[in-house]
Amino acid sequence: MGRAVVATTTARGVPVQAELGGANAAPVLPDADIEQAAAHLAAAIAGYAGQKCTATSRVIAVGDAYRPLRAAIAKALADVELAPVINESALSRLTHAVDSARAAGAETVTGGQRIDAPGWFLEPTLLTGVPEEHPLLTEEFFGPLAVLLPAADLDQAITRANSSPQSLATSVHTQDLDLALTAVDRPDAGMIRVNAPSTGVDFHLPFGGAKAAIHGPANRAPPRCSSSPPSEPSRCRPAEHPGDHAQRASEGRSPIP
């Protein structure tokens, strides 16, 4: 839908900013508080049934973090409040993705089944052993579903995190400040959080993704324009700071109209 909006508006010469989703990754380092990280990841995977553009869909466990994190996420996902996906076709897309991954050799850590109840519910799901060529590693499926991946070290974790063509948000989990500062400087993502769910939003910051996750500039204060038609963009200027008028007056200049 986002690509359709972009195609229609750009064909008419209309400026547009579009957020196009993301297969968001979350590297977890061995020194992380595993229980806390698992709680944050479970909320980011399955909160709102995973139907958030910033939801985590790839968890990357570095080194010795893999085994304890696998068990902790499986436990934490059981505590997430269930919510339905948007419609029957969404549920079918998700169950097909799980079934095709299993058929290709993936293992279900937890979940993976449609819930036998009124509505479109999928158990919060964590898979491991998903083949490299499977779409779950590169595409957004918009549901309570994530893949757990191993990484030998931080370098490999960042390489895996950056392997998706769509990267909107990521979260890095570690108790080492030096590692955190190193890690947040390297992912291709529009928003990077440390020891927090990827689904949080900092409203005071520009918001946008990287690579195919975004079309146009990141969300920010729009330019302030006069009433001129769009054919005269030179009459647009950035939004003013509240002190601009006072500054101009102190310099003996006319206020900006």
Coordinates of C-alpha atoms in Angstrom, one line a residue:
M1 CA 0.0 0.0 0.0
G2 CA 2.8 2.4 0.8
R3 CA 4.5 1.7 -2.5
A4 CA 1.1 2.3 -4.3
V5 CA 0.8 5.7 -2.5
V6 CA 4.3 6.7 -3.5
A7 CA 3.8 5.7 -7.1
T8 CA 0.5 7.6 -7.4
T9 CA 1.7 10.8 -5.7
T10 CA 5.1 11.0 -7.4
A11 CA 3.5 10.5 -10.8
R12 CA 1.5 13.7 -10.1
G13 CA 4.6 15.5 -8.9
V14 CA 3.4 15.6 -5.3
P15 CA 6.0 15.4 -2.6
V16 CA 5.4 12.4 -0.3
Q17 CA 7.0 10.8 2.8
A18 CA 6.1 7.2 3.3
E19 CA 7.1 4.6 5.9
L20 CA 7.3 1.3 4.2
G21 CA 7.9 -1.2 7.0
G22 CA 10.9 -3.1 8.3
A23 CA 12.2 -6.5 9.2
N24 CA 13.6 -5.1 12.5
A25 CA 16.5 -6.7 14.3
A26 CA 17.5 -6.8 17.9
P27 CA 21.1 -7.9 18.8
V28 CA 21.5 -9.2 22.3
L29 CA 25.1 -9.4 23.7
P30 CA 26.2 -12.0 26.2
D31 CA 26.5 -9.5 29.1
A32 CA 22.9 -8.3 28.7
D33 CA 20.4 -8.8 31.5
I34 CA 18.8 -11.8 29.8
E35 CA 15.5 -11.7 31.7
Q36 CA 15.0 -8.0 31.1
A37 CA 16.0 -8.3 27.4
A38 CA 13.5 -11.2 27.0
A39 CA 10.7 -9.2 28.5
H40 CA 11.5 -6.2 26.2
L41 CA 11.8 -8.5 23.1
A42 CA 8.5 -10.4 23.9
A43 CA 6.7 -7.1 24.1
A44 CA 8.2 -5.9 20.8
I45 CA 7.5 -9.2 19.1
A46 CA 3.9 -9.9 20.2
G47 CA 2.5 -6.7 21.7
Y48 CA -0.5 -5.5 19.6
A49 CA -0.1 -8.9 17.8
G50 CA 3.1 -7.6 16.3
Q51 CA 1.2 -5.2 14.2
K52 CA 3.5 -2.3 14.6
C53 CA 6.0 -1.1 12.0
T54 CA 8.7 -1.0 14.7
A55 CA 8.0 -4.6 16.0
T56 CA 11.0 -6.9 16.4
S57 CA 11.0 -9.7 13.9
R58 CA 14.7 -10.9 14.1
V59 CA 16.4 -11.5 17.4
I60 CA 20.2 -12.0 17.1
A61 CA 21.8 -13.7 20.1
V62 CA 25.6 -13.1 20.3
G63 CA 27.7 -15.9 21.6
D64 CA 26.8 -17.4 24.9
A65 CA 23.5 -15.4 25.0
Y66 CA 21.8 -17.8 22.7
R67 CA 20.7 -20.6 25.0
P68 CA 19.5 -18.6 28.0
L69 CA 17.9 -16.0 25.7
R70 CA 16.0 -18.7 23.8
A71 CA 14.5 -20.1 27.0
A72 CA 13.8 -16.6 28.4
I73 CA 12.0 -15.3 25.3
A74 CA 9.8 -18.5 25.1
K75 CA 8.8 -17.9 28.7
A76 CA 8.2 -14.2 28.3
L77 CA 6.1 -14.6 25.2
A78 CA 3.6 -16.6 27.2
D79 CA 3.0 -13.5 29.4
V80 CA 2.2 -11.1 26.5
E81 CA -1.5 -10.2 26.3
L82 CA -3.0 -11.8 23.2
A83 CA -4.4 -9.6 20.5
P84 CA -5.9 -10.5 17.1
V85 CA -4.3 -9.8 13.7
I86 CA -6.3 -7.6 11.5
N87 CA -8.2 -10.1 9.3
E88 CA -8.3 -13.7 8.0
S89 CA -5.9 -13.1 5.1
A90 CA -3.3 -11.7 7.5
L91 CA -3.6 -14.8 9.7
S92 CA -3.3 -17.1 6.7
R93 CA -0.2 -15.2 5.5
L94 CA 1.4 -15.7 9.0
T95 CA 0.5 -19.4 9.3
H96 CA 1.8 -20.0 5.8
A97 CA 5.1 -18.4 6.7
V98 CA 5.4 -20.5 9.8
D99 CA 4.5 -23.7 7.9
S100 CA 6.9 -23.0 5.0
A101 CA 9.7 -22.2 7.4
R102 CA 9.1 -25.5 9.2
A103 CA 9.0 -27.4 5.9
A104 CA 12.4 -25.9 5.1
G105 CA 13.9 -27.1 8.4
A106 CA 13.0 -24.4 11.0
E107 CA 12.2 -25.4 14.5
T108 CA 9.4 -23.9 16.6
V109 CA 10.7 -22.7 20.0
T110 CA 7.2 -21.6 21.0
G111 CA 3.8 -20.9 19.5
G112 CA 3.2 -21.2 15.8
Q113 CA -0.4 -22.4 15.9
R114 CA -3.7 -20.6 15.2
I115 CA -5.7 -20.3 18.4
D116 CA -9.1 -22.1 18.4
A117 CA -11.2 -19.2 19.5
P118 CA -13.4 -16.5 17.8
G119 CA -11.3 -14.0 16.0
W120 CA -7.9 -14.1 14.1
F121 CA -5.4 -15.2 16.8
L122 CA -1.9 -16.6 16.3
E123 CA 0.1 -17.9 19.3
P124 CA 3.1 -15.6 19.9
T125 CA 5.7 -17.4 17.9
L126 CA 9.5 -17.8 18.0
L127 CA 11.3 -19.9 15.3
T128 CA 14.9 -20.9 15.0
G129 CA 16.9 -22.5 12.3
V130 CA 15.1 -20.6 9.5
P131 CA 17.0 -20.9 6.2
E132 CA 18.9 -17.9 5.0
E133 CA 16.8 -17.7 1.8
H134 CA 13.4 -17.6 3.7
P135 CA 11.4 -14.4 3.4
L136 CA 11.0 -14.3 7.2
L137 CA 14.6 -13.0 7.4
T138 CA 14.1 -10.1 5.0
E139 CA 10.4 -9.2 4.8
E140 CA 7.9 -7.7 7.3
F141 CA 5.0 -10.1 8.1
F142 CA 3.2 -7.9 10.6
G143 CA 2.3 -10.4 13.2
P144 CA 3.4 -11.9 16.6
L145 CA 6.2 -13.8 14.9
A146 CA 10.0 -13.6 15.2
V147 CA 13.1 -15.5 14.2
L148 CA 16.0 -16.2 16.6
L149 CA 19.4 -16.2 15.0
P150 CA 22.9 -16.9 16.4
A151 CA 25.9 -14.7 15.9
A152 CA 29.5 -15.5 16.8
D153 CA 30.3 -11.9 17.7
L154 CA 29.1 -8.3 17.5
D155 CA 30.5 -7.9 13.9
Q156 CA 28.4 -10.8 12.7
A157 CA 25.4 -9.6 14.6
I158 CA 25.5 -6.2 12.9
T159 CA 26.0 -7.8 9.5
R160 CA 22.9 -9.9 10.1
A161 CA 21.0 -7.0 11.4
N162 CA 21.9 -5.0 8.2
S163 CA 21.1 -7.8 5.8
S164 CA 17.4 -6.8 5.4
P165 CA 16.5 -4.3 2.6
Q166 CA 14.0 -2.8 5.1
S167 CA 15.3 -1.5 8.4
L168 CA 13.1 0.9 10.4
A169 CA 14.0 0.3 14.1
T170 CA 16.4 -1.8 16.1
S171 CA 17.2 -2.4 19.8
V172 CA 20.6 -3.3 21.2
H173 CA 20.8 -5.2 24.6
T174 CA 24.0 -4.9 26.7
Q175 CA 25.2 -3.7 30.0
D176 CA 28.5 -2.5 28.7
L177 CA 28.4 1.2 27.8
D178 CA 31.4 1.0 25.4
L179 CA 29.7 -1.9 23.5
A180 CA 26.4 0.0 23.4
L181 CA 28.0 3.1 21.9
T182 CA 29.8 0.9 19.4
A183 CA 26.7 -1.1 18.5
V184 CA 24.3 1.9 18.0
D185 CA 26.7 3.5 15.5
R186 CA 26.6 0.6 13.1
P187 CA 23.0 -0.7 12.3
D188 CA 21.3 0.7 9.2
A189 CA 18.1 1.7 11.0
G190 CA 16.1 4.9 11.5
M191 CA 15.7 4.5 15.2
I192 CA 18.1 2.6 17.6
R193 CA 17.1 1.9 21.2
V194 CA 19.3 0.5 24.0
N195 CA 17.9 -1.9 26.5
A196 CA 14.3 -1.1 25.5
P197 CA 11.8 -2.5 23.1
S198 CA 12.1 -1.5 19.5
T199 CA 8.5 -0.5 19.5
G200 CA 8.9 2.6 21.7
V201 CA 8.9 6.0 20.0
D202 CA 10.8 9.2 21.0
F203 CA 8.4 11.9 19.7
H204 CA 11.0 14.7 20.0
L205 CA 13.3 13.0 17.4
P206 CA 12.9 12.7 13.6
F207 CA 11.4 9.3 12.7
G208 CA 12.2 7.3 9.6
G209 CA 13.8 4.2 8.4
A210 CA 16.8 3.2 6.3
K211 CA 17.1 1.8 2.8
A212 CA 13.8 0.5 1.5
A213 CA 12.0 1.2 4.8
I214 CA 11.4 4.8 3.9
H215 CA 10.6 7.1 0.9
G216 CA 11.3 10.7 1.3
P217 CA 12.8 12.5 4.4
A218 CA 12.3 11.4 8.0
N219 CA 9.3 12.8 9.8
R220 CA 10.1 16.3 11.1
A221 CA 8.6 19.8 11.4
P222 CA 7.2 20.7 8.0
P223 CA 8.4 23.8 6.2
R224 CA 6.4 27.0 6.7
C225 CA 5.1 28.3 3.4
S226 CA 3.3 31.3 2.2
S227 CA 0.0 30.9 0.3
S228 CA 1.8 30.6 -3.0
P229 CA 0.9 27.6 -5.2
P230 CA 3.1 24.5 -5.1
S231 CA 4.7 25.6 -8.4
E232 CA 6.6 28.3 -6.3
P233 CA 8.5 26.2 -3.8
S234 CA 11.1 29.0 -3.4
R235 CA 8.6 30.9 -1.2
C236 CA 8.7 28.1 1.4
R237 CA 11.1 28.3 4.3
P238 CA 11.8 26.2 7.4
A239 CA 9.7 26.6 10.5
E240 CA 10.9 29.5 12.7
H241 CA 12.2 29.3 16.2
P242 CA 10.0 31.3 18.7
G243 CA 13.0 33.6 19.3
D244 CA 13.5 34.6 15.6
H245 CA 11.3 37.7 15.8
A246 CA 13.1 38.9 18.9
Q247 CA 16.5 38.3 17.4
R248 CA 15.6 40.2 14.2
A249 CA 14.2 43.1 16.3
S250 CA 17.4 43.3 18.4
E251 CA 19.4 43.6 15.2
G252 CA 17.2 46.5 13.9
R253 CA 15.6 44.3 11.2
S254 CA 12.0 44.0 10.2
P255 CA 10.1 41.0 11.8
I256 CA 9.6 38.1 9.5
P257 CA 5.9 38.3 8.2

